[in-house]
Tab-separated table of C-alpha atoms in Angstrom:
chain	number	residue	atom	x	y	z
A	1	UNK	CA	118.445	45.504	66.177
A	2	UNK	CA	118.018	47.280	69.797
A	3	UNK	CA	116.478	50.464	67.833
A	4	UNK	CA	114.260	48.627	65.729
A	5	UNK	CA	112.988	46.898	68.281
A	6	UNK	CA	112.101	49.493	70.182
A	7	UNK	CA	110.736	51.419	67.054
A	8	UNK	CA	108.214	48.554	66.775
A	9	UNK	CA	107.121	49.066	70.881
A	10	UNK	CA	106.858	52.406	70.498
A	11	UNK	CA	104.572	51.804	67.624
A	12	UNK	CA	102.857	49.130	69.103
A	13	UNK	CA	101.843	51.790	72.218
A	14	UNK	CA	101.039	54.761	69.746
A	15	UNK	CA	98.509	52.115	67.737
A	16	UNK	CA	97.292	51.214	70.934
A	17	UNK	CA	96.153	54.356	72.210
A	18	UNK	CA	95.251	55.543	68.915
A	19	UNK	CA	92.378	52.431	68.652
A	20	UNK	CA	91.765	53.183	72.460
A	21	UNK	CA	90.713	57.203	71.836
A	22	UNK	CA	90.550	57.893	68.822
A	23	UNK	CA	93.754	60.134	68.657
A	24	UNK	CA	97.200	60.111	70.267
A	25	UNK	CA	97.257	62.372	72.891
A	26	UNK	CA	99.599	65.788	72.388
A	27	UNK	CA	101.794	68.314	74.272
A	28	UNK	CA	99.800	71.483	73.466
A	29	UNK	CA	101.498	75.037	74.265
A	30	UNK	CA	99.448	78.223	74.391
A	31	UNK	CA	99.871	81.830	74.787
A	32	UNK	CA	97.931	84.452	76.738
A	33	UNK	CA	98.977	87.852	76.391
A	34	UNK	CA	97.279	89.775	78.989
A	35	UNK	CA	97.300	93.104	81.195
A	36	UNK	CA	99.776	94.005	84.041
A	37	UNK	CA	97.662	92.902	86.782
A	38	UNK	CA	96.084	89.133	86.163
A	39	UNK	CA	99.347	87.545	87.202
A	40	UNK	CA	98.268	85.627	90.197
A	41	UNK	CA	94.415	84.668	88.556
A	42	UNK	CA	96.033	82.771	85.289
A	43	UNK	CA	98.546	81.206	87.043
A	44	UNK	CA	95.386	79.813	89.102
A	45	UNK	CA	93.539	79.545	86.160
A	46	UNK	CA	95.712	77.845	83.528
A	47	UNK	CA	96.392	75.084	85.700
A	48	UNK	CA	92.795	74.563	86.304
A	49	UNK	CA	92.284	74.618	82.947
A	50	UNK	CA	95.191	72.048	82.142
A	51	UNK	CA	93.507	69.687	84.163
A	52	UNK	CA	90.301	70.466	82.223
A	53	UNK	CA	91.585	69.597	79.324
A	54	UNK	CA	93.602	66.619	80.264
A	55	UNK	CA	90.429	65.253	81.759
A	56	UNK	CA	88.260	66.131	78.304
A	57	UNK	CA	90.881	64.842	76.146
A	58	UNK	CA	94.443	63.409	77.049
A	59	UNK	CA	96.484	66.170	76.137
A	60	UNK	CA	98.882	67.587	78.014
A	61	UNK	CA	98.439	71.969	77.706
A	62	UNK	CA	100.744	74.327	78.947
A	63	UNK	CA	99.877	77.995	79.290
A	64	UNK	CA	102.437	80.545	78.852
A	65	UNK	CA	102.216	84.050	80.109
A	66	UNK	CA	102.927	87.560	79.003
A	67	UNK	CA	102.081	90.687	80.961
A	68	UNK	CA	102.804	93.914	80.879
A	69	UNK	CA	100.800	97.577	80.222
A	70	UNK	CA	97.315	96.585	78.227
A	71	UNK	CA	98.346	99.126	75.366
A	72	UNK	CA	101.792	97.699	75.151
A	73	UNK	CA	100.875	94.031	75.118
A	74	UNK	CA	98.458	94.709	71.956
A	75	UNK	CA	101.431	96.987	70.036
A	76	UNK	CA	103.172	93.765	71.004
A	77	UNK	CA	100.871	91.195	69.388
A	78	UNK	CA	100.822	93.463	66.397
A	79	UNK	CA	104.866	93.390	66.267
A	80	UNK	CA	104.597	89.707	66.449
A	81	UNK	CA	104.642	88.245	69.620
A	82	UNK	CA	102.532	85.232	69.154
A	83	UNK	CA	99.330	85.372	71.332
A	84	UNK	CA	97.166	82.603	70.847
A	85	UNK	CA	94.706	84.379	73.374
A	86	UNK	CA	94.419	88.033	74.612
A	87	UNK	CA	92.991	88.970	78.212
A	88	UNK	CA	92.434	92.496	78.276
A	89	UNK	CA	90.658	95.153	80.686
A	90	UNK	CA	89.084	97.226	77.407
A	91	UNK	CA	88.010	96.510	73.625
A	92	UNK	CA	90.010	99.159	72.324
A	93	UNK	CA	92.908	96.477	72.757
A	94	UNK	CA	91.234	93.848	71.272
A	95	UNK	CA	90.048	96.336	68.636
A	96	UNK	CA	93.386	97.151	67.557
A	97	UNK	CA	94.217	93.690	66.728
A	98	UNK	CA	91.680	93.841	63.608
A	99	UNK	CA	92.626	97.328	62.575
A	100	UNK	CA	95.834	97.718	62.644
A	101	UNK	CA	96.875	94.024	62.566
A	102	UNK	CA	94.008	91.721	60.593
A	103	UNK	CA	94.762	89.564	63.214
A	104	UNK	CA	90.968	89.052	64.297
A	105	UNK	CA	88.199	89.936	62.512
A	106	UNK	CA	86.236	93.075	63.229
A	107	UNK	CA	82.920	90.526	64.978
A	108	UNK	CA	85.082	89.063	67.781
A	109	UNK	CA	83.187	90.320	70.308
A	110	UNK	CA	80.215	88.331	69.283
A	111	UNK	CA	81.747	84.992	69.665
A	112	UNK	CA	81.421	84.317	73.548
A	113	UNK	CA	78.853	85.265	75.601
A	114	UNK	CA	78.877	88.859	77.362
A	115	UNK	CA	80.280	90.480	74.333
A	116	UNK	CA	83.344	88.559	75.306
A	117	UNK	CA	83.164	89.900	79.067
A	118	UNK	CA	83.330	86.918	81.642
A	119	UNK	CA	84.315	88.980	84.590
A	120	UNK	CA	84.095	92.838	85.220
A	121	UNK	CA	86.115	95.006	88.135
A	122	UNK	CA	86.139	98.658	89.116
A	123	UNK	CA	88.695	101.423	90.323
A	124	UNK	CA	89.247	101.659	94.111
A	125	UNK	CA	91.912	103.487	96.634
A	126	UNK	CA	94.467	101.941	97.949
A	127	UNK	CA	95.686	104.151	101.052
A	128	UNK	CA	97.985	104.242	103.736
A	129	UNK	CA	97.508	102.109	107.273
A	130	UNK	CA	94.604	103.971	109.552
A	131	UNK	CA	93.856	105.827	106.203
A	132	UNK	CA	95.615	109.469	107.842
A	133	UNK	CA	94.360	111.792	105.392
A	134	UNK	CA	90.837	110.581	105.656
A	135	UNK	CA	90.329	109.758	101.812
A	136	UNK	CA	86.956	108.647	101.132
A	137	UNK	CA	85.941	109.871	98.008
A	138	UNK	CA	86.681	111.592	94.452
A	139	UNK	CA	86.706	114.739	96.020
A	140	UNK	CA	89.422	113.692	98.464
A	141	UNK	CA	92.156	113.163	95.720
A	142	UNK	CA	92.307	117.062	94.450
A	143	UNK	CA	93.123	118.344	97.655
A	144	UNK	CA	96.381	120.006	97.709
A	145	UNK	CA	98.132	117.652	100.207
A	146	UNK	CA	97.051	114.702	98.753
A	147	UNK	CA	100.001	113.022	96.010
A	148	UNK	CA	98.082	110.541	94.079
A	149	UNK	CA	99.663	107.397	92.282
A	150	UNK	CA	98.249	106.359	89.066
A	151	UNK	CA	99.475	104.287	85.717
A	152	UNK	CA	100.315	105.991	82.701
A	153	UNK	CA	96.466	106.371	80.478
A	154	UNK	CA	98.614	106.520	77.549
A	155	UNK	CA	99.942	103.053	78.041
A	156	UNK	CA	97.682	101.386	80.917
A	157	UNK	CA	94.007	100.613	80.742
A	158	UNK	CA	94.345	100.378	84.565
A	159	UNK	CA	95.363	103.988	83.766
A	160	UNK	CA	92.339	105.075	81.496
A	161	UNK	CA	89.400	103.287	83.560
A	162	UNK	CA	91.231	105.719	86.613
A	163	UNK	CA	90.970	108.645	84.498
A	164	UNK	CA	87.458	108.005	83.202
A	165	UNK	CA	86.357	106.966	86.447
A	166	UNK	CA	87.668	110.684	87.760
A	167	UNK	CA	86.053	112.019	84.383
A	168	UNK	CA	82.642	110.472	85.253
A	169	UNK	CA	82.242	111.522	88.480
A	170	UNK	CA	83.314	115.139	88.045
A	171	UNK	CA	80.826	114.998	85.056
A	172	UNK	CA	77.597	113.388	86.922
A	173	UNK	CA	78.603	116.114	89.786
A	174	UNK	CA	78.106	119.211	87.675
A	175	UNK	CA	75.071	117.714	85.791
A	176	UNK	CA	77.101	116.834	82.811
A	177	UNK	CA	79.703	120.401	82.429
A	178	UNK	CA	82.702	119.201	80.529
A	179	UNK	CA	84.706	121.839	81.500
A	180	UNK	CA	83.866	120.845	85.358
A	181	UNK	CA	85.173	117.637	84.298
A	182	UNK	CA	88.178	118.638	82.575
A	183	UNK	CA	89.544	121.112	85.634
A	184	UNK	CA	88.884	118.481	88.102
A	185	UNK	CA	91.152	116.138	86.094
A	186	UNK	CA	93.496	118.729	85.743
A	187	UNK	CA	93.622	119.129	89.475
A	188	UNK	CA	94.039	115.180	90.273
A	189	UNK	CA	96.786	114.774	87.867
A	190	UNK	CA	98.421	117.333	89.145
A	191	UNK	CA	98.650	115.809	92.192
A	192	UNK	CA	100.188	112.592	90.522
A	193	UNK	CA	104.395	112.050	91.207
A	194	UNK	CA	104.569	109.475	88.907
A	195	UNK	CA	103.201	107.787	85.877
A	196	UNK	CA	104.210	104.194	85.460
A	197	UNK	CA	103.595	102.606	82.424
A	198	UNK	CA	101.162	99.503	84.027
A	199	UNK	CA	99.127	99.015	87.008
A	200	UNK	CA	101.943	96.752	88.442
A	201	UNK	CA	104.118	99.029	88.307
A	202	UNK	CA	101.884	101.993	89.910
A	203	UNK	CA	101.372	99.241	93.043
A	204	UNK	CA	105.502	98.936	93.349
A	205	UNK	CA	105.584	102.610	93.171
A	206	UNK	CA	102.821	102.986	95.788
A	207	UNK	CA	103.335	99.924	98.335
A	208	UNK	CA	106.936	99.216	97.401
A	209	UNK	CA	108.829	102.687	97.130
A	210	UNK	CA	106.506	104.220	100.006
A	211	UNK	CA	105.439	106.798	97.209
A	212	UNK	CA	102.113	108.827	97.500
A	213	UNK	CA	98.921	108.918	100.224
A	214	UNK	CA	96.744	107.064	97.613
A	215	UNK	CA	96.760	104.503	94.664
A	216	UNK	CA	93.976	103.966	92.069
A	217	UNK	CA	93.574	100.445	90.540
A	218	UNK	CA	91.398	98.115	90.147
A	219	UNK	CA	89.777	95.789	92.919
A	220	UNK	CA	91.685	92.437	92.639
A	221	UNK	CA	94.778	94.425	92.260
A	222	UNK	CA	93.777	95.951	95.569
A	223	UNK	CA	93.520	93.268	97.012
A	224	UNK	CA	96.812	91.621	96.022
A	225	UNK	CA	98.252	94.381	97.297
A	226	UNK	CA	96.806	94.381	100.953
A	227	UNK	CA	97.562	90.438	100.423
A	228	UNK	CA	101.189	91.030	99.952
A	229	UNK	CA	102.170	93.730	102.185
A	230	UNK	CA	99.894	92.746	105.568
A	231	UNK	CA	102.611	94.560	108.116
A	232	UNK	CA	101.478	97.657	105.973
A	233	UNK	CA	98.474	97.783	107.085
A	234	UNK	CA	97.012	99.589	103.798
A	235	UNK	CA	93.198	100.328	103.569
A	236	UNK	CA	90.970	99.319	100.497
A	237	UNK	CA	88.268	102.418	100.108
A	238	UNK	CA	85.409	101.992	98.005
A	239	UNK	CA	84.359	105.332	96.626
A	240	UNK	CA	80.282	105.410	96.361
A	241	UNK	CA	80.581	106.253	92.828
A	242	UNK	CA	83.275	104.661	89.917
A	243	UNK	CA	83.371	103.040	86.440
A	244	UNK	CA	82.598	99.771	85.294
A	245	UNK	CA	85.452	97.953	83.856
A	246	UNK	CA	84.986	95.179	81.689
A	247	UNK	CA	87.566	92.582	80.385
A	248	UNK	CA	87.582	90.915	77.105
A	249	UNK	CA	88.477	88.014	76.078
A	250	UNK	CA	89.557	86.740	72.182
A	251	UNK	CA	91.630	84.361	70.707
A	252	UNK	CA	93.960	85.366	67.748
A	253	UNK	CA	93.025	83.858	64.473
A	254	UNK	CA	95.831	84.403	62.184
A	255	UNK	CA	97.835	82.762	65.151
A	256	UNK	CA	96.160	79.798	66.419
A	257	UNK	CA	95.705	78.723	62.394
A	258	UNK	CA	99.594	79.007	62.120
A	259	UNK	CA	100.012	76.727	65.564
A	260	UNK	CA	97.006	74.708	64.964
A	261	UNK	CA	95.783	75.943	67.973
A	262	UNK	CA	92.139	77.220	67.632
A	263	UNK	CA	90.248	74.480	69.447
A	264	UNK	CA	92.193	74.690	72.455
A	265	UNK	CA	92.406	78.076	73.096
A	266	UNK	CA	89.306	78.513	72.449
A	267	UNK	CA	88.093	76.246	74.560
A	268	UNK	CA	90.581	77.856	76.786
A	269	UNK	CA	88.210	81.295	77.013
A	270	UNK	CA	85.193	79.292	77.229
A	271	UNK	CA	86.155	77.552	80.493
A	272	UNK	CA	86.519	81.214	81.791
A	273	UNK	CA	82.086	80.762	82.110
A	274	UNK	CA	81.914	77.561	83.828
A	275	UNK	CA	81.276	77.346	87.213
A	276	UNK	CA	84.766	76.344	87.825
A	277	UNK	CA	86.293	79.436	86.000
A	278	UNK	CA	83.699	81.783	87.568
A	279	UNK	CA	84.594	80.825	90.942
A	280	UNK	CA	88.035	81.432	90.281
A	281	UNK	CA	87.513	84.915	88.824
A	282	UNK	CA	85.751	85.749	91.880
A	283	UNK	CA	88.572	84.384	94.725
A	284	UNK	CA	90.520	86.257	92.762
A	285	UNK	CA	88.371	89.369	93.219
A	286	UNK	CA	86.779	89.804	89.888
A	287	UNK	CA	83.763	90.247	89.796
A	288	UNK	CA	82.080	87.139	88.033
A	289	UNK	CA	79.336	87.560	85.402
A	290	UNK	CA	77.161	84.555	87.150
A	291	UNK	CA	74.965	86.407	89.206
A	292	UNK	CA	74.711	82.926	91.344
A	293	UNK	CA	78.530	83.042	91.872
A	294	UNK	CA	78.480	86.660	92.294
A	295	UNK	CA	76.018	86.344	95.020
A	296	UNK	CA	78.152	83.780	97.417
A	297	UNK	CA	80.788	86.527	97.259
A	298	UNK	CA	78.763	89.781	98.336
A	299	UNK	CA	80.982	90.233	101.460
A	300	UNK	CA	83.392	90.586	99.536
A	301	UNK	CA	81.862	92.697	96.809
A	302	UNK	CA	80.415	95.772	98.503
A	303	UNK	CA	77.446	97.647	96.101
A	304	UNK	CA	78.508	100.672	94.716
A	305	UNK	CA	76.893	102.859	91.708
A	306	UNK	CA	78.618	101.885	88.792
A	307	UNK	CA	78.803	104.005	85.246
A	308	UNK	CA	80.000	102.364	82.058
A	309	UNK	CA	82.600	104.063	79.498
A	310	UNK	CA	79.599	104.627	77.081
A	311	UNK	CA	77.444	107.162	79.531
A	312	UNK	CA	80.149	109.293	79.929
A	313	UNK	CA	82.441	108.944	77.340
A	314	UNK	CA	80.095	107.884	74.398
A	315	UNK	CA	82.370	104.474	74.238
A	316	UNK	CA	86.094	103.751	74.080
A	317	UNK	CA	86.513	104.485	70.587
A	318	UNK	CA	85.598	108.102	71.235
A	319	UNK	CA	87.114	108.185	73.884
A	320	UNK	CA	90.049	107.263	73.046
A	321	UNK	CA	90.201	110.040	70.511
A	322	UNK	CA	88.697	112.647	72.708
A	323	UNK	CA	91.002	112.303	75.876
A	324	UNK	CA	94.186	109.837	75.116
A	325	UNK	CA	95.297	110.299	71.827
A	326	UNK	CA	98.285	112.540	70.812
A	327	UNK	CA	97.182	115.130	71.691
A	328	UNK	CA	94.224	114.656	73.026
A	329	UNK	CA	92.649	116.179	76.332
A	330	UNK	CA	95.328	113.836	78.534
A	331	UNK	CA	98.201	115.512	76.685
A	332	UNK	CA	96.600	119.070	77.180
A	333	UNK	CA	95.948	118.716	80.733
A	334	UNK	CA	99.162	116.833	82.382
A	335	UNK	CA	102.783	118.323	83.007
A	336	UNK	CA	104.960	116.130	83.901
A	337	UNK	CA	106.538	117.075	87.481
């Protein structure tokens, strides 16, 4: 009698709020497979979000993580881990999704604004406190006593903006000679101890294990990193010249139809362009598409001549085929040491 009763005041409460909304409010789960280094933002950002959405509609959202090496995470997703949403630093692994997966179709790019870009960031140096081998440009990092720490391009987009960014600026230097471009590379990665597999794991190697006079990342990992090592007293150096990275966004259709997902997640990549999301992006130290956001932070985000994959690479499709696949220009240029 006890059960029943409280079978009928359970669905006394559940008819209740169903004539009250419209709907009985839900425990939603969610998950956003991203690249090694947006930790610390989506932790920030999901719970934003979850309050968003609680707000908007009476569900409850939870927003589990996955991070590792951009190249990786995408194999992953293909392998089946179940992404509702991907947060990546390049197409290509968003791309991949479609080709090799028909997880996506081949138009997601088109469905948000930006071609699916809400924030963008850029390859710095990370150096050593009072900056002792006076490293202030490209240059710098193919002198002989200079040991350079950089993520693996095979696995690590963190790893192939570095690369291209090198790429780029030997190329605008010698008025577009390839083979200028090529030897400087050569030179740089020869200078490289290590190749982790994801920007993370390039910081740990740099700030951690004391290894190397120089890291290349991007900005908000630099940041991070001066964040959480302040006794170290490492040095952010903006070179004048270095490569536009842009991170899309996409939510997984053949996944968020199996977990009935779609609305939420997408409205999940959506709140990345509100105000709220922008501002985020940007105290986070990405830089945030809103050019009125973008402007309350230009302290923080120093002007610098910028070149995009497509001037010097002729896009990541290309160039992914020209410089980081098996056997590609990477392979031909880098011994292991």
């Amino acid at each position: 009698m006890r059960n029943w009763i409280k079978g009928i005041f359970w669905a006394l409460c559940a008819a209740v709020l169903l004539s009250a909304t419209g709907t009985v409010a839900a425990d939603v789960k969610i998950l956003n497979v991203s690249y090694d280094v947006t930790r610390e933002f989506y932790q920030d950002y999901d719970a934003a979000f979850a309050a968003h959405w609680k707000e908007k509609t009476g569900d409850t959202v939870t927003v589990n993580q996955s991070h590792g090496g951009s190249s990786k995470q995408a194999q992953s997703v293909i392998n089946g881990l179940e992404a509702d949403v991907i947060t990546m630093n390049q197409p290509l692994d968003i791309d991949i999704l479609h080709s090799a997966g028909n997880l996506l179709p081949a138009n997601w790019a088109t469905r948000l604004p930006n071609k699916s870009v809400p924030y963008t960031s850029t390859i710095v140096f990370v150096v050593r406190k009072g900056n002792p081998k006076n490293i202030r440009n490209w240059d710098d990092l193919v002198r002989p006593d200079v040991s350079v720490v950089v993520p693996n391009p095979k696995t690590s987009g963190n790893g192939r903006y570095s690369y291209l960014a090198a790429w780029g600026y030997a190329l605008k230097k010698s008025a577009g000679d390839e083979k200028s471009a090529r030897d400087f590379v050569t030179k740089l990665f020869a200078n490289v101890p290590v190749l982790d597999t994801g920007g993370r794991g390039a910081t740990t190697t740099f700030a951690d294990r004391g290894i190397g006079d120089v890291l290349l990342t991007f900005e908000n990992e630099a940041a991070l990193v001066q964040k959480q090592f302040p006794d170290d007293g490492l040095l952010v150096v903006l070179p004048p010249v270095s490569i536009l990275a842009e991170n899309p966004v996409a939510w997984v259709d053949h996944n968020v139809q199996r977990h009935h997902t779609e609305a939420v997640s997408r409205a999940y990549l959506e709140y990345l362009y509100s105000d709220a999301g922008q501002e985020l992006a940007a105290q986070h130290f990405f830089r945030p598409k809103n050019q009125t956001i973008l402007a309350r932070y230009s302290t923080r985000f120093k002007p610098l001549e910028l070149f995009t994959v497509d001037e010097i690479a002729g896009g990541w499709q290309k160039a992914q085929q020209v410089h980081f696949s098996d056997g590609g220009i990477f392979d031909q240029i880098y011994q292991p040491q």
